[in-house]
Amino acid sequence: MFFRYLSRELRRRSRQAFVVSLGLAVGIALVVAVSAMASGVEQAQGDVLHSLYGVATDITVTRSGAGQGPAGFRVGAGEDPQRISRDQVMTGPGQAPFDASEVDEIAGADGVADAVGGLELTLIHLNGKLPTFDLGQGGSTTGTNAAPQAPQSVAVTPGQLRVATSSLTGVDTSNTNLGPLAGTRVTSGRSLDTGDAKEPVAVLDADYAAQKDLAVGDTLTIRGTDFRVVGIVEASAQGSGGSDIYLPLAEAQTLAGLKGQIDTVYVKATSSQTIAAAKRAIQKVDPDATVTTSSDLAKQVTGSLSSAANLASKLGSWLSIAALATAIVLATLLTLAAVGRRTREIGTLKALGWRTRRVVGQVMGETLVLGAIGGAIGIALGVAGAWVVTKVAPSLTATIANGPTLAGSGGAAAGGDPFSRTISVALHAPISGSLVAAAVGLALAGGLVAGLFGGWRAARMRPADAMRQVV
Amino acid sequence: MYELDDVRKRYGNGKGGVDALTGVDLTIPAGEFLAIQGPTGQGKSTLLQLLGAMDRPTAGRVAYDGHDLGGLSERELTRLRARAFGFVFQTFNLIPTLTAGENVETALVGLGVHGSQRRARAAAALAEVGLDHRTRHLPGELSGGEQQRTAIARALVKEPRVILADEPTGNLDQDTRDEIVGLLESLWKTHGVTLVVVTHDDTVASRAPRRMRLEAGRMVDGAAAA
């Protein structure tokens, strides 16, 4: 009787049932789609971190300070004073190197599964001809000479200088499962391994190698040191991040003049749930350190990824909440109106001896079914929306200006600021089981709220009150 | 069966309140067929509601089988309605989405009768009022007379001790009216139920052995008509 009566009632009021279900469906669809996209944005933020620090890295530890900063270039003795070709290797602004022994302390912190040190550097290559200053009194000097005589006139011949920036990372070859190389895939040759610790070898990013026309077996010269290219890699994560040049840590330290120093510790937490706890533990171990998780990194990111994150967290959330609330209010009002129209019917049932609980159950059953139908349609619409987003996979860019690292790829060179980098990631909208379960719960809750109000009104009806409408 | 002692019913409070019953004294023995007449708005339907445990009096006592209905809890009143009283309304009050058979079944829901037994009893009740061929029809597919007969079957199916009918022929033409009154009279005789019919129709009232008149909320004529 319960289900027969329920289904017939819903069929009788099919138009109203359709409106209620559709309203709930739109609300649920928005919740599902927006949540899926928010989850995708979160995943993209994770990709940005992984692209910067390797797929296994949950946390990075750096230390702020003056850093080495950009330095001047001196023309060496015996060279053409007007032509230069020089490399400068340095850590980034605001990033201070620290003793490599801190890795062990961090590795021992609670919630930390593994930790490895690295040295993220920027290689600035200056190449070309310096400008010429032709002094009116007959003297001539280049921009590198100091103390010019006070000239009456100066004729300047512009130089032709090209500045190229590349990222260079010193990798602890004893553990490449964590850190920058963990986020890469070997496309040619091999990766660095334990045996390379003190060898002048290099692994190059595929884009950088192509740009420099280098292949496995070729030699890369940095500050007069020849490095044999043993492998070419590309980022295996979604992001196009990663370093241009990977060297054994000791070699990078030598190049930068930072013996026994690192500037980044890559940390893997024991689980994704313990990241925050691990961060606190690391801060306890090393109060001076800057400890960055993917969610911290997200705050430093600008670009369309940041806009998408804001859109998902602010507009999207409010839109879905507003739509769902409107749908529930609509469902409640329509249910109240429907119960009001059924005064005679409900009064009759009570006069026949139906208990109030049974009448309320009948009303709530109807709204719960509407909630379930709305939920099913809403989930289908939401999943379809998320599928479209995943299929289209719009590209989002994340720009980290003066971020915690100097590591940069070709993107850094293309930008005006050599210390910022832009990473592009594809947006997906993953649908999880828990999201679907939450959507089902919300839809049923919507139906339940409408049913509670409708049931409340039905419960207040007395058989005599109902009869009074007709007698 | 019924003992009504100075029963009063007032709707609303203060000056805006309406006195529907102003002191009704009435005794209805078991098995009686009583017709209550009177002009519209004189309290007939209110009296029927009190007899059917659908409402409580403002003052006075409505006793059914010695129990003061005004003192019973809502749950006890519901149980009493489910077991003892069958109602027949002027506008039939059938659930429009349920078939005639299902409408009759609704009267057994409160008694906890389940499944096939409920269907069998509903079918038997419909057969008794001559509607066994209409069991699967919706109210909208039935004539006015058939709808009222379905409502009578619904009142009858629980085997009540009392059938309370409120203007049962008010929405019917003359031929159908006679048919319905005849049916009620026949059921009263065969089932031995107490039948209380509220009507302003003299023809209907004339079929009752006892007729009462209600005016301005009081019984003004307690003489037997027959």
XYZ file of C-alpha atoms in Angstrom:
697
model
C 0.000 0.000 0.000
C 2.810 2.403 0.963
C 4.649 2.124 -2.340
C 1.518 1.899 -4.493
C 0.080 5.007 -2.891
C 3.454 6.758 -3.093
C 4.069 6.004 -6.758
C 0.504 6.925 -7.774
C 0.723 10.203 -5.875
C 3.978 11.091 -7.589
C 2.481 10.204 -10.959
C -0.601 12.283 -10.215
C 1.592 15.243 -9.359
C 4.098 14.460 -12.071
C 4.601 18.079 -13.094
C 5.338 19.186 -9.563
C 7.462 16.084 -8.986
C 9.406 16.963 -12.125
C 10.021 20.548 -10.942
C 11.148 19.393 -7.483
C 13.396 16.673 -8.890
C 14.859 18.967 -11.521
C 15.557 21.677 -8.943
C 17.361 19.199 -6.727
C 19.101 17.741 -9.774
C 20.503 21.125 -10.804
C 21.727 21.769 -7.263
C 23.309 18.330 -6.979
C 24.819 18.562 -10.468
C 26.477 21.843 -9.555
C 27.768 20.403 -6.309
C 29.195 17.358 -8.096
C 30.726 19.301 -10.980
C 32.146 22.079 -8.829
C 33.508 19.632 -6.246
C 35.055 17.540 -9.000
C 36.676 20.607 -10.504
C 37.838 21.789 -7.087
C 39.354 18.367 -6.613
C 40.942 18.703 -10.060
C 42.358 22.095 -9.136
C 43.758 20.609 -5.942
C 45.274 17.808 -7.969
C 46.725 20.376 -10.367
C 48.264 22.209 -7.431
C 49.786 18.922 -6.374
C 51.070 18.468 -9.902
C 52.719 21.873 -9.697
C 54.524 20.829 -6.532
C 55.497 17.493 -7.995
C 56.626 19.138 -11.163
C 58.852 21.392 -9.110
C 60.125 18.902 -6.607
C 59.383 15.452 -7.984
C 56.334 13.253 -7.765
C 57.073 11.777 -4.370
C 57.684 15.086 -2.639
C 55.019 16.225 -0.195
C 56.984 18.974 1.518
C 60.035 21.077 0.729
C 62.258 22.667 3.311
C 64.255 25.759 2.405
C 65.785 28.545 4.373
C 65.336 32.177 3.613
C 68.289 34.538 3.480
C 70.137 36.910 1.224
C 71.308 34.158 -1.121
C 74.081 34.724 -3.533
C 72.026 36.926 -5.806
C 73.091 38.116 -9.252
C 76.760 38.926 -9.415
C 78.814 40.917 -11.861
C 80.815 39.322 -14.608
C 84.504 39.933 -14.931
C 86.405 39.563 -18.137
C 89.328 37.289 -17.586
C 92.935 38.213 -18.341
C 94.236 37.555 -21.809
C 90.860 37.674 -23.461
C 89.468 40.105 -25.938
C 88.339 42.853 -23.582
C 85.271 43.500 -25.712
C 84.031 39.897 -26.015
C 82.879 37.790 -23.118
C 81.382 34.334 -22.602
C 80.813 33.631 -18.952
C 78.699 31.374 -16.720
C 77.478 32.351 -13.319
C 75.994 29.751 -10.977
C 74.057 30.899 -7.948
C 71.195 30.248 -5.588
C 68.075 32.332 -5.847
C 67.231 35.595 -4.127
C 65.932 35.125 -0.621
C 67.160 31.550 -0.505
C 70.044 30.672 1.771
C 72.112 27.505 1.561
C 72.508 25.449 4.698
C 74.456 22.480 5.956
C 73.593 19.158 4.333
C 73.566 17.466 7.738
C 70.105 18.965 8.376
C 68.647 16.340 6.059
C 69.168 13.680 8.719
C 67.470 15.790 11.393
C 64.475 16.387 9.145
C 64.345 12.715 8.182
C 63.989 11.898 11.868
C 60.998 14.190 12.420
C 57.564 12.683 13.140
C 55.464 11.967 10.090
C 58.460 12.037 7.752
C 58.987 8.899 5.709
C 62.014 10.021 3.737
C 64.074 13.149 3.109
C 66.788 14.003 0.635
C 68.802 17.159 0.059
C 69.372 19.053 -3.150
C 70.879 22.239 -4.473
C 68.665 24.217 -6.816
C 70.697 26.752 -8.757
C 70.360 29.115 -11.627
C 72.926 29.117 -14.371
C 73.202 32.480 -16.059
C 75.179 32.484 -19.265
C 76.372 35.806 -20.602
C 77.668 35.847 -24.145
C 78.509 38.590 -26.665
C 80.220 41.900 -27.092
C 80.357 44.581 -24.449
C 79.444 48.172 -25.329
C 82.321 50.519 -26.224
C 82.728 53.959 -24.726
C 84.779 56.231 -26.998
C 86.083 59.103 -24.891
C 86.418 62.520 -26.453
C 89.992 62.929 -25.106
C 91.045 59.904 -27.067
C 90.736 57.318 -24.331
C 88.702 54.227 -24.857
C 87.314 51.869 -22.291
C 84.847 49.061 -21.910
C 82.122 48.862 -19.397
C 84.238 46.587 -17.246
C 87.017 49.073 -16.661
C 86.752 51.302 -13.684
C 87.848 54.892 -13.047
C 87.481 56.551 -16.437
C 89.019 59.946 -16.895
C 86.565 62.769 -16.795
C 85.736 63.048 -20.500
C 84.455 66.053 -22.298
C 82.365 63.788 -24.551
C 81.641 60.084 -24.760
C 80.612 58.161 -27.880
C 78.912 54.856 -26.995
C 78.914 51.907 -29.364
C 76.210 49.499 -28.170
C 77.310 45.972 -27.359
C 75.478 42.796 -28.225
C 75.016 40.779 -25.069
C 72.779 37.751 -24.743
C 71.769 36.495 -21.327
C 70.439 32.939 -21.056
C 69.182 31.443 -17.846
C 68.895 27.767 -17.152
C 68.026 25.827 -14.064
C 70.571 23.489 -12.603
C 69.899 21.059 -9.827
C 72.358 19.158 -7.716
C 70.882 15.741 -7.025
C 71.717 13.350 -4.217
C 72.507 10.359 -6.405
C 72.192 7.955 -3.484
C 68.410 8.477 -3.476
C 66.783 9.540 -6.717
C 63.370 8.121 -5.751
C 62.715 11.409 -4.001
C 63.528 14.844 -5.311
C 63.547 16.429 -8.753
C 64.615 13.369 -10.729
C 61.744 11.345 -9.254
C 59.368 13.363 -11.410
C 61.149 12.542 -14.641
C 61.170 9.767 -17.198
C 64.352 8.769 -19.043
C 63.928 9.133 -22.792
C 67.532 8.449 -23.718
C 70.567 7.100 -21.879
C 70.121 6.740 -18.135
C 69.416 8.667 -14.982
C 71.981 9.504 -12.318
C 72.828 6.772 -9.829
C 74.972 6.189 -6.771
C 78.105 5.599 -8.821
C 77.871 9.095 -10.282
C 78.307 10.860 -6.929
C 81.708 12.252 -7.779
C 81.624 11.971 -11.547
C 81.377 14.936 -13.930
C 78.191 13.685 -15.538
C 74.932 15.397 -16.353
C 71.376 14.509 -17.165
C 69.476 17.023 -19.286
C 65.852 17.898 -19.727
C 64.669 16.901 -23.205
C 63.576 20.433 -24.155
C 66.850 21.926 -22.966
C 68.889 19.263 -24.772
C 66.990 19.927 -27.984
C 67.469 23.661 -27.587
C 71.211 23.238 -27.050
C 71.474 20.437 -29.597
C 72.957 18.064 -27.041
C 72.596 14.302 -26.904
C 73.804 11.441 -24.741
C 77.586 11.232 -25.032
C 78.021 14.936 -25.763
C 79.813 17.277 -23.440
C 78.285 20.208 -21.602
C 80.735 22.792 -20.331
C 79.836 24.872 -17.313
C 82.366 27.330 -15.889
C 85.181 25.503 -17.562
C 84.182 22.049 -16.321
C 83.176 19.442 -18.880
C 80.214 17.286 -17.992
C 79.428 14.183 -19.991
C 75.726 13.926 -20.835
C 74.602 10.450 -19.710
C 70.860 10.813 -20.039
C 67.944 12.818 -21.350
C 64.760 12.997 -19.305
C 61.355 14.568 -19.517
C 58.819 15.401 -16.810
C 56.600 12.396 -16.239
C 54.049 14.374 -14.241
C 51.456 16.521 -15.949
C 53.355 19.681 -15.439
C 56.106 20.733 -17.770
C 58.347 21.537 -14.868
C 61.669 20.064 -13.772
C 65.194 21.324 -14.042
C 67.161 21.862 -17.252
C 70.349 20.299 -15.962
C 70.787 17.645 -13.274
C 74.252 17.147 -11.818
C 75.503 15.018 -8.926
C 75.115 17.081 -5.758
C 78.867 17.324 -5.077
C 79.514 18.644 -8.597
C 76.788 21.279 -8.220
C 78.197 22.281 -4.839
C 81.638 22.723 -6.390
C 80.262 24.835 -9.243
C 78.390 27.080 -6.824
C 81.218 27.179 -4.318
C 78.940 25.689 -1.686
C 80.862 22.655 -0.453
C 78.708 20.522 1.873
C 75.758 22.875 1.421
C 72.252 22.354 0.126
C 69.344 24.740 -0.247
C 66.368 22.402 -0.448
C 65.278 19.282 1.380
C 62.642 17.180 -0.357
C 60.426 15.411 2.152
C 58.012 12.553 1.736
C 55.374 12.269 4.483
C 54.283 8.912 5.826
C 50.852 9.510 4.237
C 48.867 12.290 2.624
C 46.950 12.679 5.888
C 50.120 13.333 7.895
C 51.515 16.136 5.733
C 50.321 18.882 8.056
C 51.632 17.027 11.123
C 54.958 16.391 9.409
C 55.203 20.096 8.586
C 54.722 20.982 12.249
C 57.296 18.403 13.299
C 59.862 19.772 10.838
C 59.244 23.317 12.027
C 59.901 22.077 15.548
C 63.169 20.440 14.496
C 64.267 23.432 12.455
C 62.462 26.623 13.527
C 64.364 28.753 10.973
C 63.276 26.681 8.001
C 60.665 27.592 5.470
C 58.483 24.503 5.215
C 56.274 24.417 2.137
C 53.489 21.968 1.327
C 51.441 21.852 -1.862
C 48.690 23.879 -0.239
C 51.252 26.487 0.844
C 52.636 26.533 -2.651
C 49.147 27.081 -4.023
C 49.059 30.394 -2.174
C 52.193 31.558 -3.966
C 50.864 30.631 -7.356
C 49.392 33.165 -9.746
C 47.976 32.599 -13.208
C 44.924 30.725 -14.424
C 45.424 27.885 -11.919
C 45.105 30.399 -9.126
C 42.048 31.917 -10.808
C 40.531 28.467 -11.195
C 41.230 27.692 -7.551
C 39.567 30.936 -6.506
C 36.670 30.285 -8.859
C 36.193 26.776 -7.517
C 36.525 27.723 -3.871
C 34.535 30.933 -3.924
C 32.126 31.358 -6.820
C 31.720 27.632 -7.466
C 31.077 26.734 -3.861
C 28.642 29.570 -3.337
C 26.901 28.859 -6.607
C 26.380 25.215 -5.737
C 25.306 26.028 -2.187
C 22.871 28.667 -3.477
C 21.480 26.322 -6.119
C 21.092 23.484 -3.656
C 19.517 25.726 -1.014
C 17.116 27.155 -3.601
C 16.216 23.662 -4.727
C 15.559 22.527 -1.168
C 13.491 25.626 -0.399
C 11.548 25.106 -3.634
C 10.999 21.443 -2.820
C 9.868 22.367 0.684
C 7.421 25.033 -0.497
C 5.961 22.785 -3.175
C 5.613 19.958 -0.670
C 3.896 22.238 1.827
C 1.527 23.426 -0.879
C 0.848 19.850 -1.972
C 0.112 18.749 1.585
C -2.170 21.766 1.975
C -4.088 20.705 -1.129
C -4.411 17.217 0.296
C -6.025 18.359 3.540
C -9.210 16.429 2.846
C -7.284 13.349 1.798
C -5.000 13.367 4.824
C -7.917 14.112 7.129
C -9.806 11.193 5.655
C -6.884 8.844 6.242
C -6.688 10.002 9.843
C -10.431 9.563 10.233
C -10.034 6.031 8.921
C -7.559 5.325 11.708
C -4.189 5.991 10.063
C -1.690 6.984 12.687
C 0.025 10.345 12.316
C 3.370 8.556 11.994
C 2.094 6.631 8.994
C 0.725 9.748 7.307
C 3.986 11.631 7.914
C 5.930 8.629 6.629
C 3.854 8.641 3.459
C 4.586 12.337 2.833
C 8.275 11.952 3.648
C 8.528 8.844 1.509
C 7.288 10.830 -1.467
C 9.820 13.634 -0.971
C 12.641 11.181 -0.340
C 11.873 9.460 -3.634
C 11.883 12.872 -5.335
C 15.219 13.567 -3.643
C 16.589 10.250 -4.874
C 15.371 10.901 -8.427
C 16.788 14.439 -8.310
C 20.030 13.064 -6.897
C 20.325 10.433 -9.608
C 19.691 12.981 -12.364
C 21.983 15.506 -10.661
C 24.806 13.012 -10.264
C 24.423 11.983 -13.904
C 24.529 15.644 -15.005
C 27.440 16.412 -12.677
C 29.413 13.377 -13.837
C 28.718 14.345 -17.451
C 29.952 17.878 -16.748
C 33.061 16.573 -15.039
C 33.644 14.145 -17.916
C 33.485 17.022 -20.399
C 35.995 19.010 -18.324
C 38.326 16.010 -18.137
C 37.903 15.341 -21.860
C 38.614 18.948 -22.811
C 41.347 19.130 -20.146
C 41.760 22.903 -20.240
C 45.330 23.967 -19.662
C 46.000 26.033 -16.567
C 49.164 27.952 -15.933
C 50.793 28.418 -12.584
C 53.348 31.161 -12.202
C 55.491 31.199 -9.131
C 57.194 34.520 -8.743
C 60.240 34.600 -6.467
C 59.122 31.244 -5.202
C 60.939 28.941 -2.881
C 63.061 27.614 -5.668
C 65.130 28.886 -8.514
C 64.758 25.741 -10.486
C 63.362 26.671 -13.841
C 63.012 25.333 -17.315
C 62.701 27.056 -20.638
C 59.657 28.824 -19.285
C 61.844 30.814 -16.960
C 64.032 32.029 -19.732
C 61.023 33.073 -21.730
C 59.666 35.181 -18.904
C 61.002 38.539 -17.905
C 61.895 37.398 -14.401
C 64.540 34.696 -14.396
C 63.545 33.742 -10.861
C 59.920 33.027 -11.642
C 58.628 30.110 -13.608
C 55.442 29.183 -15.329
C 54.162 25.649 -15.300
C 51.237 24.451 -17.312
C 48.966 21.727 -16.024
C 45.835 20.161 -17.496
C 42.665 20.500 -15.420
C 40.779 17.293 -14.753
C 37.592 16.840 -12.766
C 37.885 13.496 -10.987
C 34.728 11.973 -9.509
C 35.376 9.952 -6.407
C 33.127 7.443 -4.727
C 32.949 9.650 -1.675
C 31.794 12.580 -3.838
C 28.996 10.465 -5.318
C 28.079 9.250 -1.823
C 28.035 12.838 -0.557
C 25.831 13.875 -3.493
C 23.404 11.033 -2.774
C 23.372 12.091 0.878
C 22.717 15.727 -0.044
C 19.890 14.790 -2.403
C 18.254 12.589 0.206
C 18.806 15.280 2.831
C 17.072 17.759 0.498
C 14.150 15.376 0.141
C 14.166 14.761 3.864
C 14.048 18.477 4.701
C 11.107 18.984 2.335
C 9.474 15.875 3.776
C 10.001 17.026 7.342
C 8.202 20.286 6.674
C 5.470 18.563 4.675
C 5.165 15.876 7.325
C 5.046 18.482 10.055
C 2.117 20.157 8.327
C 0.400 16.819 7.783
C 0.973 15.870 11.416
C -0.738 19.056 12.575
C -3.892 18.189 10.657
C -6.640 16.663 12.730
C -9.307 14.490 11.218
C -11.989 16.948 12.255
C -10.067 19.890 10.804
C -9.746 18.040 7.552
C -13.434 17.179 7.512
C -14.332 20.768 8.191
C -13.221 21.597 4.667
C -16.005 19.499 3.274
C -18.776 19.369 5.858
C -23.641 2.836 23.360
C -23.422 6.641 23.315
C -24.175 8.911 26.255
C -23.863 12.644 25.576
C -24.220 14.917 28.564
C -24.415 18.694 28.126
C -21.927 18.579 25.250
C -20.657 21.940 24.090
C -18.285 22.804 21.290
C -16.889 26.227 20.617
C -14.549 27.111 17.750
C -12.162 29.990 18.375
C -11.837 32.173 21.434
C -13.250 35.455 22.654
C -15.870 37.429 20.814
C -14.901 35.937 17.458
C -15.608 32.406 18.686
C -18.494 30.361 17.351
C -20.620 28.053 19.476
C -21.399 25.033 17.335
C -22.990 22.979 20.109
C -24.522 24.668 23.136
C -25.507 21.760 25.347
C -26.464 18.503 23.706
C -27.920 15.674 25.754
C -28.377 12.491 23.786
C -28.437 8.745 24.250
C -27.934 6.378 21.320
C -28.432 2.692 22.069
C -26.392 0.081 20.190
C -27.908 -0.994 16.887
C -30.026 2.111 16.463
C -30.594 3.912 13.134
C -30.745 7.590 14.041
C -31.269 10.490 11.637
C -30.143 13.934 12.751
C -31.711 16.789 10.828
C -31.469 20.514 10.946
C -30.611 23.564 8.874
C -27.086 24.143 7.625
C -24.658 25.505 10.221
C -26.594 24.286 13.246
C -23.931 21.856 14.481
C -24.923 18.563 12.813
C -21.488 17.823 11.394
C -19.806 18.911 14.622
C -21.919 16.434 16.523
C -20.956 13.708 14.054
C -17.263 14.523 14.515
C -17.617 14.166 18.276
C -19.431 10.858 17.874
C -16.695 9.659 15.541
C -13.832 10.563 17.923
C -12.486 13.046 15.391
C -12.686 15.925 17.828
C -13.135 16.606 21.534
C -15.931 18.662 23.092
C -15.128 21.994 24.667
C -17.285 21.015 27.634
C -19.557 18.148 28.596
C -19.075 14.438 28.151
C -19.240 12.162 25.122
C -19.188 8.586 26.380
C -18.821 5.618 24.050
C -19.341 2.248 25.680
C -18.767 3.976 29.002
C -15.488 5.608 27.944
C -15.289 9.379 27.943
C -13.889 10.154 24.478
C -12.664 13.547 25.703
C -10.348 11.803 28.143
C -8.727 9.450 25.677
C -5.274 10.115 24.234
C -4.786 10.888 20.551
C -3.421 7.392 20.060
C -6.435 5.776 21.730
C -8.810 7.874 19.649
C -6.959 6.838 16.489
C -7.231 3.180 17.477
C -10.947 3.614 18.214
C -11.549 5.235 14.831
C -9.673 2.428 13.142
C -11.638 -0.326 14.890
C -15.091 0.895 15.739
C -16.217 3.657 13.404
C -16.974 3.709 9.702
C -17.423 7.053 7.992
C -19.426 8.003 4.927
C -18.956 11.557 3.671
C -21.013 13.800 1.431
C -18.132 14.217 -1.045
C -17.128 10.524 -0.795
C -13.521 11.433 0.157
C -11.965 8.677 -1.926
C -8.234 8.853 -2.677
C -8.220 9.771 -6.374
C -5.020 7.862 -7.212
C -6.148 4.587 -5.688
C -8.583 2.127 -7.266
C -11.926 1.333 -5.651
C -10.421 -1.824 -4.155
C -7.388 0.041 -2.821
C -9.579 2.769 -1.380
C -11.510 0.150 0.562
C -8.200 -1.349 1.687
C -7.129 1.974 3.247
C -9.657 1.373 6.040
C -7.783 -1.799 7.029
C -4.318 -0.194 7.153
C -4.926 1.218 10.624
C -5.920 -2.242 11.842
C -2.674 -3.781 10.628
C -4.371 -6.160 8.181
C -1.819 -7.108 5.539
C -1.549 -8.240 1.935
C -3.880 -10.815 0.515
C -6.214 -10.779 3.508
C -6.711 -7.067 3.075
C -7.393 -7.440 -0.633
C -9.846 -10.301 -0.034
C -11.793 -8.368 2.568
C -11.912 -5.282 0.336
C -13.171 -7.357 -2.577
C -15.864 -8.906 -0.365
C -16.983 -5.481 0.877
C -17.207 -4.167 -2.673
C -19.183 -7.245 -3.698
C -21.596 -6.593 -0.868
C -22.377 -3.122 -2.232
C -22.613 -4.485 -5.774
C -19.300 -3.191 -7.085
C -17.284 -6.379 -7.505
C -16.856 -5.519 -11.198
C -15.386 -2.091 -10.374
C -12.587 -3.127 -8.031
C -9.804 -1.939 -10.327
C -11.394 1.324 -11.372
C -10.211 4.683 -10.154
C -12.759 6.984 -8.469
C -12.712 9.244 -11.516
C -13.978 6.331 -13.595
C -16.958 5.715 -11.321
C -20.342 7.452 -11.177
C -21.345 9.439 -8.102
C -23.490 6.576 -6.830
C -20.660 4.085 -7.381
C -18.228 6.327 -5.565
C -20.556 6.571 -2.583
C -21.060 2.815 -2.615
C -17.271 2.441 -2.608
C -17.158 4.783 0.388
C -19.836 2.669 2.115
C -17.781 -0.471 1.387
C -14.773 1.301 2.918
C -16.828 2.072 6.033
C -18.129 -1.477 6.172
C -14.952 -3.472 5.507
C -13.560 -3.084 9.012
C -16.818 -4.475 10.454
C -17.419 -1.414 12.600
C -19.866 -1.088 15.441
C -20.959 2.347 14.263
C -21.395 3.881 10.805
C -21.479 7.668 10.784
C -22.777 9.192 7.563
C -22.607 12.909 6.881
C -25.096 13.975 4.195
C -24.453 10.722 2.319
C -26.856 11.680 -0.478
C -26.024 15.377 -0.636
C -24.145 15.077 -3.915
C -26.418 12.534 -5.607
C -29.460 12.680 -7.859
C -32.815 11.423 -6.623
C -32.613 7.877 -8.011
C -29.122 7.371 -6.702
C -30.138 8.872 -3.368
C -32.832 6.234 -2.921
C -30.375 3.544 -3.936
C -27.794 4.673 -1.365
C -30.278 5.124 1.466
C -31.685 1.691 0.668
C -28.189 0.241 0.794
C -27.426 1.873 4.158
C -30.725 0.680 5.591
C -30.100 -2.833 4.320
C -26.599 -2.927 5.818
C -27.941 -1.606 9.120
C -30.391 -4.475 9.208
C -28.023 -7.221 8.085
C -24.940 -6.145 10.070
C -26.690 -4.850 13.160
C -24.495 -1.759 13.273
C -25.429 1.512 14.901
C -26.171 3.938 12.052
C -26.169 7.701 12.561
C -27.049 9.749 9.496
C -26.835 13.516 9.400
C -29.058 14.912 6.682
C -31.302 17.794 5.836
C -33.226 15.607 3.403
C -36.617 14.524 4.835
C -36.816 11.559 2.481
C -33.574 10.170 3.829
C -34.489 10.957 7.419
C -37.878 9.306 7.049
C -36.165 5.921 6.618
C -34.746 6.139 10.143
C -36.759 4.750 13.069
C -35.575 7.671 15.190
C -35.185 11.275 14.072
C -33.637 14.157 15.966
C -33.478 17.799 15.088
C -30.582 20.058 15.908
C -31.068 23.802 15.943
C -28.718 26.469 17.270
C -26.509 23.784 18.746
C -29.234 22.031 20.740
C -31.461 19.039 20.277
C -34.913 20.434 19.906
C -36.875 17.318 19.058
C -36.106 13.933 20.453
C -39.304 12.155 19.385
C -39.152 8.934 17.400
C -40.381 9.344 13.851
C -41.508 5.846 13.291
